[in-house]
Coordinates of C-alpha atoms in Angstrom, one line a residue:
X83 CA 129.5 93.8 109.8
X84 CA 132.6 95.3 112.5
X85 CA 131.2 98.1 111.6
X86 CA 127.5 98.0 111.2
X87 CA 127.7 96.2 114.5
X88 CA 129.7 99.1 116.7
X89 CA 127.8 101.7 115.5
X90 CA 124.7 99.8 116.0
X91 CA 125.4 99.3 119.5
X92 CA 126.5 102.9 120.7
X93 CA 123.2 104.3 119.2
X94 CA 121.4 101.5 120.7
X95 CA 122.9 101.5 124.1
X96 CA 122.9 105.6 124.1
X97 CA 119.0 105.0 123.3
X98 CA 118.6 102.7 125.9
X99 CA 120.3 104.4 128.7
X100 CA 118.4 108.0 127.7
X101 CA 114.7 106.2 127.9
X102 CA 115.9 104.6 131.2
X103 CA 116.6 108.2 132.8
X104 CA 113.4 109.5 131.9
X105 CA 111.5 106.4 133.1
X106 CA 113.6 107.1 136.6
X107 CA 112.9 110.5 136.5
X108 CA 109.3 109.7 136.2
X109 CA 109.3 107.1 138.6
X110 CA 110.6 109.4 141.5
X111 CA 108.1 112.4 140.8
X112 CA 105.4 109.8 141.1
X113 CA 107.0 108.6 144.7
X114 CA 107.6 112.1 145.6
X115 CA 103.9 113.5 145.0
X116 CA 104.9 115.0 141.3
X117 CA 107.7 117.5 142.6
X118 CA 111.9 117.2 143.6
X119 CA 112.4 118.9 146.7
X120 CA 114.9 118.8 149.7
X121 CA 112.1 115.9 151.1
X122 CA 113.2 113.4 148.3
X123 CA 114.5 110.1 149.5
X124 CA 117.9 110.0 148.2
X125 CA 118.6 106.6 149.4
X126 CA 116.2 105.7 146.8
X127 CA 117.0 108.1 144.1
X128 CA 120.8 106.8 144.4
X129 CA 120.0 103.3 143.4
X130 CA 117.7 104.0 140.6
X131 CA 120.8 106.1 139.5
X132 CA 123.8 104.4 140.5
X133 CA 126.9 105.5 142.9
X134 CA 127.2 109.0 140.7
X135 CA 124.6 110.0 141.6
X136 CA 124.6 113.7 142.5
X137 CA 121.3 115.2 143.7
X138 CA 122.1 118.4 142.5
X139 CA 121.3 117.0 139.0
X140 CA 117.6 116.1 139.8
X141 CA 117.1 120.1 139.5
X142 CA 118.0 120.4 135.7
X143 CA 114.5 118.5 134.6
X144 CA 111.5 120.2 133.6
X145 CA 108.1 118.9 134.5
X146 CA 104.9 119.7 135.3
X147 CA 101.9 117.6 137.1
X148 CA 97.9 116.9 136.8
X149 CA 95.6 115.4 139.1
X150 CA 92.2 114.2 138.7
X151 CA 89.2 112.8 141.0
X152 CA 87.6 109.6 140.1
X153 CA 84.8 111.2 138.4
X154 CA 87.4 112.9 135.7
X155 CA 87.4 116.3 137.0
X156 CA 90.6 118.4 137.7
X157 CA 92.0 118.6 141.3
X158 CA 95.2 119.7 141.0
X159 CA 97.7 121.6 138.6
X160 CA 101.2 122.1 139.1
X161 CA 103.7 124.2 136.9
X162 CA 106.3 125.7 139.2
X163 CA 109.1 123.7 137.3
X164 CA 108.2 124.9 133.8
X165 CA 107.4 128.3 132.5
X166 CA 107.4 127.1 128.4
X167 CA 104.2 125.2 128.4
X168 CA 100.6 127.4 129.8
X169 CA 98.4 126.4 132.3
X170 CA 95.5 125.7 129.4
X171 CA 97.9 123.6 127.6
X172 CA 98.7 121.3 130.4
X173 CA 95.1 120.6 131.4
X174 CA 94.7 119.7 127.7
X175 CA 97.5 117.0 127.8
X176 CA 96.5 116.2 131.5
X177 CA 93.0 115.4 130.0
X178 CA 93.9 114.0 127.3
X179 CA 96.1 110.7 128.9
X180 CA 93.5 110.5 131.8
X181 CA 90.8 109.8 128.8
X182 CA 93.4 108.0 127.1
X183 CA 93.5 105.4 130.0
X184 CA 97.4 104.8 129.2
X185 CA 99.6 104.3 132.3
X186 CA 103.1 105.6 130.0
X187 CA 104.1 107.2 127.0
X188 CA 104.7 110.4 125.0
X189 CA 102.6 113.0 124.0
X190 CA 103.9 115.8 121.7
X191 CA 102.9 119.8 122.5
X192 CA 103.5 122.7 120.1
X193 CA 106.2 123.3 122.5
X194 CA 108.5 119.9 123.2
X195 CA 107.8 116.2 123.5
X196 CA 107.0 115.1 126.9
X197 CA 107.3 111.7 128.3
X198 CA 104.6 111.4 131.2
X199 CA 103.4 108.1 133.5
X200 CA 100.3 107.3 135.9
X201 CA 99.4 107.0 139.2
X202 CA 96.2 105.8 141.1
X203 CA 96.3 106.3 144.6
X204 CA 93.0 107.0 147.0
X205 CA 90.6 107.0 144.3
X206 CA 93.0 110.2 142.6
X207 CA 95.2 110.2 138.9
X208 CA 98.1 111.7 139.2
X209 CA 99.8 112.3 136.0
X210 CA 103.4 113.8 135.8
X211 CA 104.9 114.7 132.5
X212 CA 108.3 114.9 131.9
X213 CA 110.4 117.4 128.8
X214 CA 112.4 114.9 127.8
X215 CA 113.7 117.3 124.6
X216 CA 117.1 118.2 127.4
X217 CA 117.8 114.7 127.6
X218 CA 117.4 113.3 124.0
X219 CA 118.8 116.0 122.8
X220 CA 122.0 114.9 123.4
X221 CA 121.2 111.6 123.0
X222 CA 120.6 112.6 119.1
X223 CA 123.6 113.8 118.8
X224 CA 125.3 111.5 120.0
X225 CA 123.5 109.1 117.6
X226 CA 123.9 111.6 114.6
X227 CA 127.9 111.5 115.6
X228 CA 128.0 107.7 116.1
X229 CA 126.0 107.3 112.3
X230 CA 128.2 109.6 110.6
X231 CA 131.4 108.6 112.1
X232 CA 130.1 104.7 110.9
X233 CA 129.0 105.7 107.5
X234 CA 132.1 108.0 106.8
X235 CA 134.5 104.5 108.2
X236 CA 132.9 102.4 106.1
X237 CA 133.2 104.2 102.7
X238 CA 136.8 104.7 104.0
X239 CA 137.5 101.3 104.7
X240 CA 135.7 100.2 101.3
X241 CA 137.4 102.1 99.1
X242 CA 141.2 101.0 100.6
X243 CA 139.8 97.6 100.0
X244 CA 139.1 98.4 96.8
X245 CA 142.4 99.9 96.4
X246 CA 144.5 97.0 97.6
X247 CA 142.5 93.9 97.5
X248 CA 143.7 93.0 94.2
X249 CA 147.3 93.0 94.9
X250 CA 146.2 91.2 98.4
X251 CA 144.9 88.3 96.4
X252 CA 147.6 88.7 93.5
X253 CA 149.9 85.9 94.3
X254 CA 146.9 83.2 95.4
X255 CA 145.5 84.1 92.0
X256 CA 148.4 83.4 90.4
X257 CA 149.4 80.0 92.3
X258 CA 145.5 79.0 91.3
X259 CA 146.4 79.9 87.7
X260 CA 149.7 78.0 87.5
X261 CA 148.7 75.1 89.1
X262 CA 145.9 74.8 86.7
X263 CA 148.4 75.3 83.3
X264 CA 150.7 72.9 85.6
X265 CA 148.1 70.4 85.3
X266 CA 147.5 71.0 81.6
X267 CA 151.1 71.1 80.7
X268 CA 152.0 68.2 82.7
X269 CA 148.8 66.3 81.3
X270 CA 150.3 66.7 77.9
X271 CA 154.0 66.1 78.4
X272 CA 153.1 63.0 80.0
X273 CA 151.1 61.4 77.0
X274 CA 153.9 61.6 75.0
X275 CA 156.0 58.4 76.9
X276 CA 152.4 56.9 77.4
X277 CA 151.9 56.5 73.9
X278 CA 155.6 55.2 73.6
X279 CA 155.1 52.7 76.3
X280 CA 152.0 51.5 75.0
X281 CA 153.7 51.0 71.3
X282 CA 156.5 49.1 72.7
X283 CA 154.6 47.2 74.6
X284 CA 152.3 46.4 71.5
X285 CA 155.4 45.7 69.6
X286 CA 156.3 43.4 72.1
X287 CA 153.1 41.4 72.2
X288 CA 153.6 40.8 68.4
X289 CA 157.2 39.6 68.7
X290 CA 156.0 37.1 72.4
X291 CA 152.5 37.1 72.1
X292 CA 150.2 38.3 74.8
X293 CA 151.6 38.0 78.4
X294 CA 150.2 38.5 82.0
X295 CA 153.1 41.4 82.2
X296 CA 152.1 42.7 78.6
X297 CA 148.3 43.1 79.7
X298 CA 148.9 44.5 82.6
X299 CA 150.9 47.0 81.2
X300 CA 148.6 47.5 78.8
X301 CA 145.6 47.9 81.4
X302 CA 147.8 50.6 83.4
X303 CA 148.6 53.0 80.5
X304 CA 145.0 52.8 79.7
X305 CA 144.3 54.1 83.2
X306 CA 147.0 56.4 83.1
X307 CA 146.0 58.1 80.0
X308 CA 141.8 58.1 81.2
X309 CA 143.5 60.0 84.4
X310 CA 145.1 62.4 82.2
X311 CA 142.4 63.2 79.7
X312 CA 140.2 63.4 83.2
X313 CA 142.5 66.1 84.8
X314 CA 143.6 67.9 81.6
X315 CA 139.4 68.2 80.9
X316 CA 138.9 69.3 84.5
X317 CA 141.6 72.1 84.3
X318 CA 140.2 73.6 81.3
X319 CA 137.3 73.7 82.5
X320 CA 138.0 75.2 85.2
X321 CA 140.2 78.1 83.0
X322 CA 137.5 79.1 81.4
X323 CA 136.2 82.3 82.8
X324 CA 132.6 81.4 81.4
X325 CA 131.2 79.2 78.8
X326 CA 129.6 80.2 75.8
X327 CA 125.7 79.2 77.4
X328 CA 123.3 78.9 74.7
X329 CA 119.4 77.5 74.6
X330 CA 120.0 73.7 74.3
X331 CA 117.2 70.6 73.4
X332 CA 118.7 69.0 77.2
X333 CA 115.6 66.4 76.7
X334 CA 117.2 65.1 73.6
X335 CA 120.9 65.3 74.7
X336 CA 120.0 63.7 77.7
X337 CA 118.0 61.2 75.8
X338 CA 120.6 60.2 73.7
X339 CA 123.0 59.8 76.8
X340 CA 120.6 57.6 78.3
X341 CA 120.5 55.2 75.3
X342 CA 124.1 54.5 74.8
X343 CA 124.0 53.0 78.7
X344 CA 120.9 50.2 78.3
X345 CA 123.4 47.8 76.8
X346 CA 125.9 48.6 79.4
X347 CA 123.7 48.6 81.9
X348 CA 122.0 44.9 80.8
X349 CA 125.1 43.4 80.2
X350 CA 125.8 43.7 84.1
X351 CA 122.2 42.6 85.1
X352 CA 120.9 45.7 86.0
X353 CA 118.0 47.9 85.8
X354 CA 117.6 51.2 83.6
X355 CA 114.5 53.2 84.5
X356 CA 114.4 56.1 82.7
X357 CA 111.8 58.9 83.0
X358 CA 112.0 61.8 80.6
X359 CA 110.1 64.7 79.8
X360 CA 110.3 65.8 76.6
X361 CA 110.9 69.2 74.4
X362 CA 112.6 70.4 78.0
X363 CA 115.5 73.1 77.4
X364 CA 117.6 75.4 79.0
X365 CA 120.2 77.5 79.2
X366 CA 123.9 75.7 78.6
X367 CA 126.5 74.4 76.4
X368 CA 126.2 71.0 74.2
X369 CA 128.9 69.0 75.1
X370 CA 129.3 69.8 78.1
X371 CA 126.0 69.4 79.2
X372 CA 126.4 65.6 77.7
X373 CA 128.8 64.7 79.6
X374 CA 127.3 65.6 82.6
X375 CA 124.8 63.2 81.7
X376 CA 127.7 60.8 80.8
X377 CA 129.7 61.2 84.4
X378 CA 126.4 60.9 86.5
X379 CA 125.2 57.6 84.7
X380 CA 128.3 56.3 84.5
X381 CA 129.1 57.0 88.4
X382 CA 125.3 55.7 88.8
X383 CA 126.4 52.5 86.7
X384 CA 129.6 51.8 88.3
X385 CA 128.4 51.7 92.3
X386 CA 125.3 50.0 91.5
X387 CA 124.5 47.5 93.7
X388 CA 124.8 44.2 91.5
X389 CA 121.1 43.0 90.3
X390 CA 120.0 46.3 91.7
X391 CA 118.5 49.3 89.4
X392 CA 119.3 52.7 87.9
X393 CA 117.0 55.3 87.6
X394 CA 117.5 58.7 85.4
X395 CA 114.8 61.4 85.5
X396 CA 114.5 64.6 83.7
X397 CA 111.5 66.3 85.7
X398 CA 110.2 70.3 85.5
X399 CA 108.3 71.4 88.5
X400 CA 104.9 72.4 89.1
X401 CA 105.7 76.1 87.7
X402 CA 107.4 75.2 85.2
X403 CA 110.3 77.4 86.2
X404 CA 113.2 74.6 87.0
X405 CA 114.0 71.5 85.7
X406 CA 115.8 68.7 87.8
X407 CA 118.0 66.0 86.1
X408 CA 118.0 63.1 88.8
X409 CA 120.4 60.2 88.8
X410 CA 120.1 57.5 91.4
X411 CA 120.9 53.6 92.0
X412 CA 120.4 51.3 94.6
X413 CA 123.0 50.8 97.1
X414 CA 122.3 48.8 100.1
X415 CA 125.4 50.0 102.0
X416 CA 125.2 53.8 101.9
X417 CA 123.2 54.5 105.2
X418 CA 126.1 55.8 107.2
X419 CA 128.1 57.7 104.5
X420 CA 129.3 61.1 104.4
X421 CA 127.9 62.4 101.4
X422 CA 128.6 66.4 101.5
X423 CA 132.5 65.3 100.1
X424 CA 131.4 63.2 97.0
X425 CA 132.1 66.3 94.8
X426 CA 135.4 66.9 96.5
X427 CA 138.5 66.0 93.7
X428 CA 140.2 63.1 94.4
X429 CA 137.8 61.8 97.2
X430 CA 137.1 58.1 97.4
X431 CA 135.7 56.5 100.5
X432 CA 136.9 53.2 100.9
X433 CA 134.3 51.7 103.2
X434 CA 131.3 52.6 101.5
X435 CA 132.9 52.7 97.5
X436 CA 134.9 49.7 97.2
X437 CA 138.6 50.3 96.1
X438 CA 138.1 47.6 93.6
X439 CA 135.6 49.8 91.3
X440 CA 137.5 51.9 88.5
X441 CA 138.0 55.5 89.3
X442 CA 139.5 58.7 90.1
X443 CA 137.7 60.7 92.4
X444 CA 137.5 63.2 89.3
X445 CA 134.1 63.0 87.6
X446 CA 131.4 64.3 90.5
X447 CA 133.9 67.0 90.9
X448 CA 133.9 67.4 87.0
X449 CA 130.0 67.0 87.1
X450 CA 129.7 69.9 89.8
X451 CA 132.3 72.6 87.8
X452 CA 129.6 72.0 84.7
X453 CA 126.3 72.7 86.9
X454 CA 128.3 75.6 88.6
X455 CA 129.1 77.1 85.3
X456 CA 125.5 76.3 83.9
X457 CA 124.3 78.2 87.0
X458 CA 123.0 75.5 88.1
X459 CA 123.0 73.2 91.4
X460 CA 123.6 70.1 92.5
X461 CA 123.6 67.7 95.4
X462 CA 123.2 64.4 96.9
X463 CA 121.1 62.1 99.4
X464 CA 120.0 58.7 100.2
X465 CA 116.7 57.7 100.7
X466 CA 115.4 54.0 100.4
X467 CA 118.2 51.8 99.8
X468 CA 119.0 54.8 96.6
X469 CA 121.7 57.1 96.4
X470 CA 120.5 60.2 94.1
X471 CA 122.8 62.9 92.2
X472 CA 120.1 66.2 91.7
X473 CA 121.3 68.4 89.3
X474 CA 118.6 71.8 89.1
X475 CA 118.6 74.2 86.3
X476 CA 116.4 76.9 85.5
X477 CA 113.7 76.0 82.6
X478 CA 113.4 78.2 79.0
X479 CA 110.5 78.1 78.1

């Protein structure tokens, strides 16, 4: 973009400034009756030019002149600044803008281009032409120099990134990669004193009989170990460079997702609206594909407002070219929230998701990773009181 960008602007500025001078140029034979002489005002010239001006420089352009009456017919011709272009052929062009009734532009000869402008005065067209080849000339070159100077930088410049990026990025790959088998390794060393804890503390019920202390206990290995298997599920996920995607039945998956939350869902006096289209497929993996539908219901579930509803739909649109899996309940509260971090890991917003509710923070971010790797997307709003999770894939047919 550096790049594009600097080169852009010298060839644009280097444009700019070479149709300006022949628009000046123009300008002052038309104020100074179509010729440069000793009678020009330099005062003037100086300002169309700036302080450098030098008026020995107003000699080095080439133009001729052609003047008509109000009825069309040729008055005047001059050519004692140009010798390339004959008398015949500048009548022609002279003719040829006075019937074209254009007061500027450019009209090409066998000879040169020619820039030219108009002039009523006194019931007379003047027309003065101006060979603007001299000036664009090296305008194009410097444009030619400026391209090839850009092009020839940026191949350059591409391939020493290509040459060193990889060791560049080298050691953030690796800390990504370590942190990930970190989490993995860690996630399994740690079940092992879980699963002692949670024996002992079973043995200890059976020797005492249930306590406060042994059901607590009890309650925070279980959310120990649902952390864990949370993370550990996450990490792998997230190792795995792509998933075997196949052509799944997603209406049935989803289906059967849907079914093992009604009891959930009516034992808390809620609402399950469920609107399914069936025979729908696309392009994913099995398991992972159910428990997306398993993390959104459940999130869906879980910060439902109590006595509200919950709403799944599994909806193709009008072309039949996506599909959109959408997961909403009601939630009175959620005006005023934040929702572009709900996928972040770990995030949990205290004011508008009580503390209280069970969770980790983990499963939108898990739910996200799946849709990403489906090539899928997803996202969040809130209209009506709702909250809704929209998770888009592309339709097989």
């Amino acid at each position: 973009m550096v790049l594009v960008t600097l080169t852009g602007s010298i060839v644009g500025v280097s444009y700019y400034r070479a149709k300006q001078q022949v628009n000046n140029v123009l300008i002052i034979l038309l104020q100074n009756n179509g010729k440069i002489n000793s009678q020009i005002n330099t005062q003037n010239v100086r300002k169309r030019f700036g302080p450098t001006f030098n008026q020995e420089s107003l000699y080095q352009y080439r133009y001729f002149s052609v003047s008509f009456n109000s009825k069309g017919k040729q008055v005047a011709l001059d050519n004692s600044h140009i010798v390339s272009v004959p008398r015949e052929t500048i009548a022609s062009l002279g003719y040829q803008v006075f019937k074209s009734g254009q007061q500027s532009g450019t009209v090409q000869s066998e000879v040169s281009s020619y820039a030219y402008k108009t002039q009523k005065k006194n019931g007379r067209t003047t027309i003065v032409f101006l060979d603007q080849s001299v000036i664009m000339e090296s305008t194009n070159n410097i444009m030619k120099i400026g391209l090839i100077l850009g092009i020839t930088s940026l191949i350059l410049f591409t391939l020493i990134l290509i040459a060193i990026s990889k060791r560049v990025i080298r050691p953030i790959v690796l800390a990504d990669k370590r942190q990930r088998e970190f989490v993995t390794n860690a996630g399994h060393e740690l079940k092992t004193p879980l699963s002692i804890i949670k024996a002992n503390n079973e043995l200890q019920e059976m020797i005492t009989g249930q306590t406060e202390w042994t059901i607590s206990n009890e309650q925070q290995v279980d959310r120990l170990t649902k952390l864990i298997n949370n993370l550990i599920s996450l990490a792998r996920l997230e190792e795995q460079q792509r998933l075997n995607l196949s052509v799944i039945e997603a209406s049935e998956i989803l289906e059967h997702a849907t079914n093992s939350f009604k009891s959930v869902v009516a034992q808390e006096n809620k609402k399950l609206k469920i609107n399914i289209s069936p025979s729908l497929r696309i392009n994913a993996e099995e398991n992972s594909f159910l428990e997306l539908c398993n993390v959104l219901l459940d999130n869906a579930n879980k910060y439902c407002d109590d006595g509200g509803a919950v709403s799944v739909a599994w909806i193709p649109d009008k072309k039949l070219k996506k599909v959109t899996l959408m997961v909403g309940n009601t939630y009175a509260k959620g005006k005023n929230i934040n929702y572009s971090k709900f996928f972040e890991r770990f995030y949990r917003n205290d004011k508008s998701r009580n503390s209280a509710k069970k969770g980790f923070g983990i499963g939108l971010s898990m739910a996200a990773s799946i849709v990403d790797a489906f090539n899928g997307k997803i996202g969040v709003s809130y209209q009506k009181e709702t909250i809704f999770f929209r998770a888009t894939f592309k339709l097989i047919r």
